Amino acid sequence: MKYEYLHDEDGIKIYARIDDDNLCRVTCTEDNPDYLAWLEEQKPVKAPKVVDETAPE
Amino acid sequence: MAVGFPTKVDYNTGDVLSAQNMNDLSGTVNLLDGTQSAAGKNSIINSAMQVWQRGTTALAAATSAATGFTADRWQLYRASFTANCTGSRQLTADTVNLPNIQYGLRIQRTAGDTSTNFVRLVQTFETVNSIPLAGKTVTLSFYAKKGANYSPTNGALSVNVDYGTGTDQNYITGFTGNTNISATLPILTTTYQRFTASFTVPAAATQLATYFAFTPTGTAGANDWFEITGVQLEASTVASAFSTNGATVQAELSACQRYYYRAVADTTSQNFGAGQCFTITGGRVVVSYPVTMRTRPTSLEQSGTAADYQVRNIAGTGVALSVVPTYTALTTAQVAEVLFTVASGLVAGNATILFSANTSAYLGWSAEL
């Protein structure tokens, strides 16, 4: 999955999300949470930590 | 059922209605029974898993902090955004252990999956719905059961409530000052049971999130899942009879649509919205939401296939889109605007209608946290 820039509209950048099957199912602005999360993921890995949720206490 | 008040029936001039008059003689509190609904008592939205705008089967776990929604308002994710876990709607078919709740949400690890990364189902509350519980003793209650191959140690389900001090943040992205305020580890069986936990929400809390989690073990079998429904978070020291946040299914749907709205094509040629052609190859239509959204949606979802959508030409004939419907910056919390593009065949200045070419077509807008 990746995002591609589409065009600028009234100063707002519009992007297309291209899924792994090459289809675009989402178009969005540059302040869309999913787009921002994707941008964040492009940086060094920052994902939920692995912990044992159901280990007996 | 005991009578709550008043116990004194006859009054004379000068009589004062005292606390004793108001108190139940046996000291009990009258609660609504299970067939009655108290709108707003339950802070959980879509607590009975009634609303599924994104579909009802094989809804995948998140691939980022903003994805992974299953039943409306319920977000599913795993450590490191691992795949091979889905949410689906299930008929409870249980009128013995449940208070007449039709659906449950099943969270299932895909058979054969070997990852033991945790699985979490979370509902994040926006600040406006969190502050009313700050400083109060609250009770979380829910009904849950497990599948025959549910793999966590002892068949346990981790049940948690966290709070934060930020504003309208997504739990997966992270709360400012995230702190756990309730953690229990009930043991599930293959039959629905009700579990409860009471605790105090700190006065400083401006954000709340409730999540249910498990850490799988080994390789997933065919029934490595848990099901949950009737989730209730209320300002009370005990769990009262379950009722949904809204008093009706329509109210519950409206509450969900504040966060997400999907217009689905129930039939071919279902109209989505009317608008205007600006050129011979494109234009814009407007689509009204059923309710005002929480905030301005910043994306438009669609099927991914341009030919699933058409617009009317001057003769009223459908012209297939050549590019998928696209978000425009004029979309607000009140009304959406959609950009359409065709290869040719329109007349600039003419009115038009965007409609579905088949039942795969849909348009979706998210204002989730």
PDB file of C-alpha atoms in Angstrom, chain A residues 1 3 6-17 19-38 40-41 45-57, chain B residues 63-67 77-81 117-118 120 150 152-154 156-158 160 172 183 185 211 213-215 284 296 298-305 324-330 337 339 362 368:
ATOM      1  CA  MET A   1       0.000   0.000   0.000  1.00  0.00           C
ATOM      2  CA  TYR A   3      -0.047   7.004  -1.381  1.00  0.00           C
ATOM      3  CA  LEU A   6      -3.164  13.614  -7.204  1.00  0.00           C
ATOM      4  CA  HIS A   7      -3.596  17.359  -7.308  1.00  0.00           C
ATOM      5  CA  ASP A   8      -3.849  20.537  -5.284  1.00  0.00           C
ATOM      6  CA  GLU A   9      -7.260  22.016  -4.567  1.00  0.00           C
ATOM      7  CA  ASP A  10      -7.626  25.405  -2.915  1.00  0.00           C
ATOM      8  CA  GLY A  11      -4.232  24.906  -1.339  1.00  0.00           C
ATOM      9  CA  ILE A  12      -5.109  21.419  -0.052  1.00  0.00           C
ATOM     10  CA  LYS A  13      -3.154  18.467  -1.416  1.00  0.00           C
ATOM     11  CA  ILE A  14      -5.282  15.475  -2.460  1.00  0.00           C
ATOM     12  CA  TYR A  15      -3.743  11.993  -2.385  1.00  0.00           C
ATOM     13  CA  ALA A  16      -4.789   8.561  -3.662  1.00  0.00           C
ATOM     14  CA  ARG A  17      -4.173   5.435  -1.610  1.00  0.00           C
ATOM     15  CA  ASP A  19      -3.595  -0.770  -2.379  1.00  0.00           C
ATOM     16  CA  ASP A  20      -1.412  -3.822  -2.981  1.00  0.00           C
ATOM     17  CA  ASP A  21      -3.757  -4.991  -5.763  1.00  0.00           C
ATOM     18  CA  ASN A  22      -3.110  -1.657  -7.515  1.00  0.00           C
ATOM     19  CA  LEU A  23      -6.648  -0.361  -6.929  1.00  0.00           C
ATOM     20  CA  CYS A  24      -7.362   3.059  -5.467  1.00  0.00           C
ATOM     21  CA  ARG A  25     -10.109   2.695  -2.844  1.00  0.00           C
ATOM     22  CA  VAL A  26      -9.411   5.912  -0.925  1.00  0.00           C
ATOM     23  CA  THR A  27      -8.666   9.505  -1.858  1.00  0.00           C
ATOM     24  CA  CYS A  28      -7.852  11.942   0.918  1.00  0.00           C
ATOM     25  CA  THR A  29      -6.306  15.156   2.089  1.00  0.00           C
ATOM     26  CA  GLU A  30      -2.842  15.544   3.504  1.00  0.00           C
ATOM     27  CA  ASP A  31      -4.278  15.717   7.045  1.00  0.00           C
ATOM     28  CA  ASN A  32      -6.116  12.391   6.840  1.00  0.00           C
ATOM     29  CA  PRO A  33      -5.242  10.197   9.885  1.00  0.00           C
ATOM     30  CA  ASP A  34      -4.627   7.095   7.769  1.00  0.00           C
ATOM     31  CA  TYR A  35      -2.334   9.013   5.433  1.00  0.00           C
ATOM     32  CA  LEU A  36      -0.493  10.518   8.400  1.00  0.00           C
ATOM     33  CA  ALA A  37      -0.161   7.062   9.985  1.00  0.00           C
ATOM     34  CA  TRP A  38       1.283   5.760   6.737  1.00  0.00           C
ATOM     35  CA  GLU A  40       4.711   7.816  10.215  1.00  0.00           C
ATOM     36  CA  GLU A  41       5.249   4.181   9.256  1.00  0.00           C
ATOM     37  CA  VAL A  45       9.283   1.249  13.004  1.00  0.00           C
ATOM     38  CA  LYS A  46       6.867   2.575  15.623  1.00  0.00           C
ATOM     39  CA  ALA A  47       4.190  -0.034  16.192  1.00  0.00           C
ATOM     40  CA  PRO A  48       2.389  -1.371  19.275  1.00  0.00           C
ATOM     41  CA  LYS A  49       4.722  -3.159  21.657  1.00  0.00           C
ATOM     42  CA  VAL A  50       4.448  -6.918  21.983  1.00  0.00           C
ATOM     43  CA  VAL A  51       3.223  -7.835  25.453  1.00  0.00           C
ATOM     44  CA  ASP A  52       1.499 -10.879  26.898  1.00  0.00           C
ATOM     45  CA  GLU A  53      -2.081  -9.681  27.423  1.00  0.00           C
ATOM     46  CA  THR A  54      -3.510 -12.817  28.963  1.00  0.00           C
ATOM     47  CA  ALA A  55      -0.705 -14.175  31.057  1.00  0.00           C
ATOM     48  CA  PRO A  56      -1.822 -15.064  34.591  1.00  0.00           C
ATOM     49  CA  GLU A  57      -1.002 -12.269  37.034  1.00  0.00           C
TER      50      GLU A  57
ATOM     51  CA  THR B  63      -2.793  -2.087   8.953  1.00  0.00           C
ATOM     52  CA  SER B  64      -2.319   1.338  10.511  1.00  0.00           C
ATOM     53  CA  ALA B  65      -3.631   3.241  13.518  1.00  0.00           C
ATOM     54  CA  ALA B  66      -6.524   4.637  11.505  1.00  0.00           C
ATOM     55  CA  THR B  67      -7.854   1.365  10.038  1.00  0.00           C
ATOM     56  CA  TYR B  77      -5.527  -4.426  15.726  1.00  0.00           C
ATOM     57  CA  ARG B  78      -2.579  -6.621  16.623  1.00  0.00           C
ATOM     58  CA  ALA B  79       0.911  -5.924  17.870  1.00  0.00           C
ATOM     59  CA  SER B  80       3.082  -4.693  14.998  1.00  0.00           C
ATOM     60  CA  PHE B  81      -0.117  -4.503  12.929  1.00  0.00           C
ATOM     61  CA  ASN B 117       1.239 -11.119  18.709  1.00  0.00           C
ATOM     62  CA  PHE B 118      -1.589  -9.775  20.854  1.00  0.00           C
ATOM     63  CA  ARG B 120      -7.014  -6.059  20.720  1.00  0.00           C
ATOM     64  CA  TYR B 150      -9.516 -20.226  21.845  1.00  0.00           C
ATOM     65  CA  PRO B 152      -4.848 -17.916  25.318  1.00  0.00           C
ATOM     66  CA  THR B 153      -3.584 -19.370  28.563  1.00  0.00           C
ATOM     67  CA  ASN B 154      -6.489 -20.515  30.750  1.00  0.00           C
ATOM     68  CA  ALA B 156      -8.584 -15.708  29.618  1.00  0.00           C
ATOM     69  CA  LEU B 157      -9.665 -12.417  28.065  1.00  0.00           C
ATOM     70  CA  SER B 158      -7.876  -9.261  29.112  1.00  0.00           C
ATOM     71  CA  ASN B 160      -9.037  -2.930  30.197  1.00  0.00           C
ATOM     72  CA  ILE B 172      -3.875   3.155  18.919  1.00  0.00           C
ATOM     73  CA  ALA B 183      -7.496  -4.476  34.184  1.00  0.00           C
ATOM     74  CA  LEU B 185      -8.725 -11.221  33.359  1.00  0.00           C
ATOM     75  CA  TYR B 211     -10.333  -2.679  25.021  1.00  0.00           C
ATOM     76  CA  ALA B 213      -7.418  -8.365  24.289  1.00  0.00           C
ATOM     77  CA  PHE B 214      -5.786 -11.750  24.156  1.00  0.00           C
ATOM     78  CA  THR B 215      -2.385 -13.149  23.425  1.00  0.00           C
ATOM     79  CA  ARG B 284     -18.900  17.407  -9.151  1.00  0.00           C
ATOM     80  CA  ARG B 296     -14.851  17.175   8.519  1.00  0.00           C
ATOM     81  CA  THR B 298     -10.656  13.939   5.228  1.00  0.00           C
ATOM     82  CA  SER B 299     -11.122  11.020   2.857  1.00  0.00           C
ATOM     83  CA  LEU B 300     -13.556   9.402   0.471  1.00  0.00           C
ATOM     84  CA  GLU B 301     -13.764   5.619   0.251  1.00  0.00           C
ATOM     85  CA  GLN B 302     -15.150   3.795  -2.781  1.00  0.00           C
ATOM     86  CA  SER B 303     -15.025   0.341  -4.357  1.00  0.00           C
ATOM     87  CA  GLY B 304     -11.797   0.873  -6.253  1.00  0.00           C
ATOM     88  CA  THR B 305     -13.375   0.250  -9.662  1.00  0.00           C
ATOM     89  CA  VAL B 324     -12.762   6.405  -9.304  1.00  0.00           C
ATOM     90  CA  PRO B 325     -14.884   9.022  -7.502  1.00  0.00           C
ATOM     91  CA  THR B 326     -12.480  11.409  -5.789  1.00  0.00           C
ATOM     92  CA  TYR B 327     -12.509  13.480  -2.593  1.00  0.00           C
ATOM     93  CA  THR B 328     -12.795  17.230  -2.929  1.00  0.00           C
ATOM     94  CA  ALA B 329     -11.701  19.921  -0.518  1.00  0.00           C
ATOM     95  CA  LEU B 330     -15.255  21.288  -0.357  1.00  0.00           C
ATOM     96  CA  GLU B 337     -18.648  16.800  -2.527  1.00  0.00           C
ATOM     97  CA  LEU B 339     -15.321  14.755  -8.097  1.00  0.00           C
ATOM     98  CA  TYR B 362     -20.386   2.558  -2.372  1.00  0.00           C
ATOM     99  CA  GLU B 368     -13.309   8.477  13.331  1.00  0.00           C
TER     100      GLU B 368
END
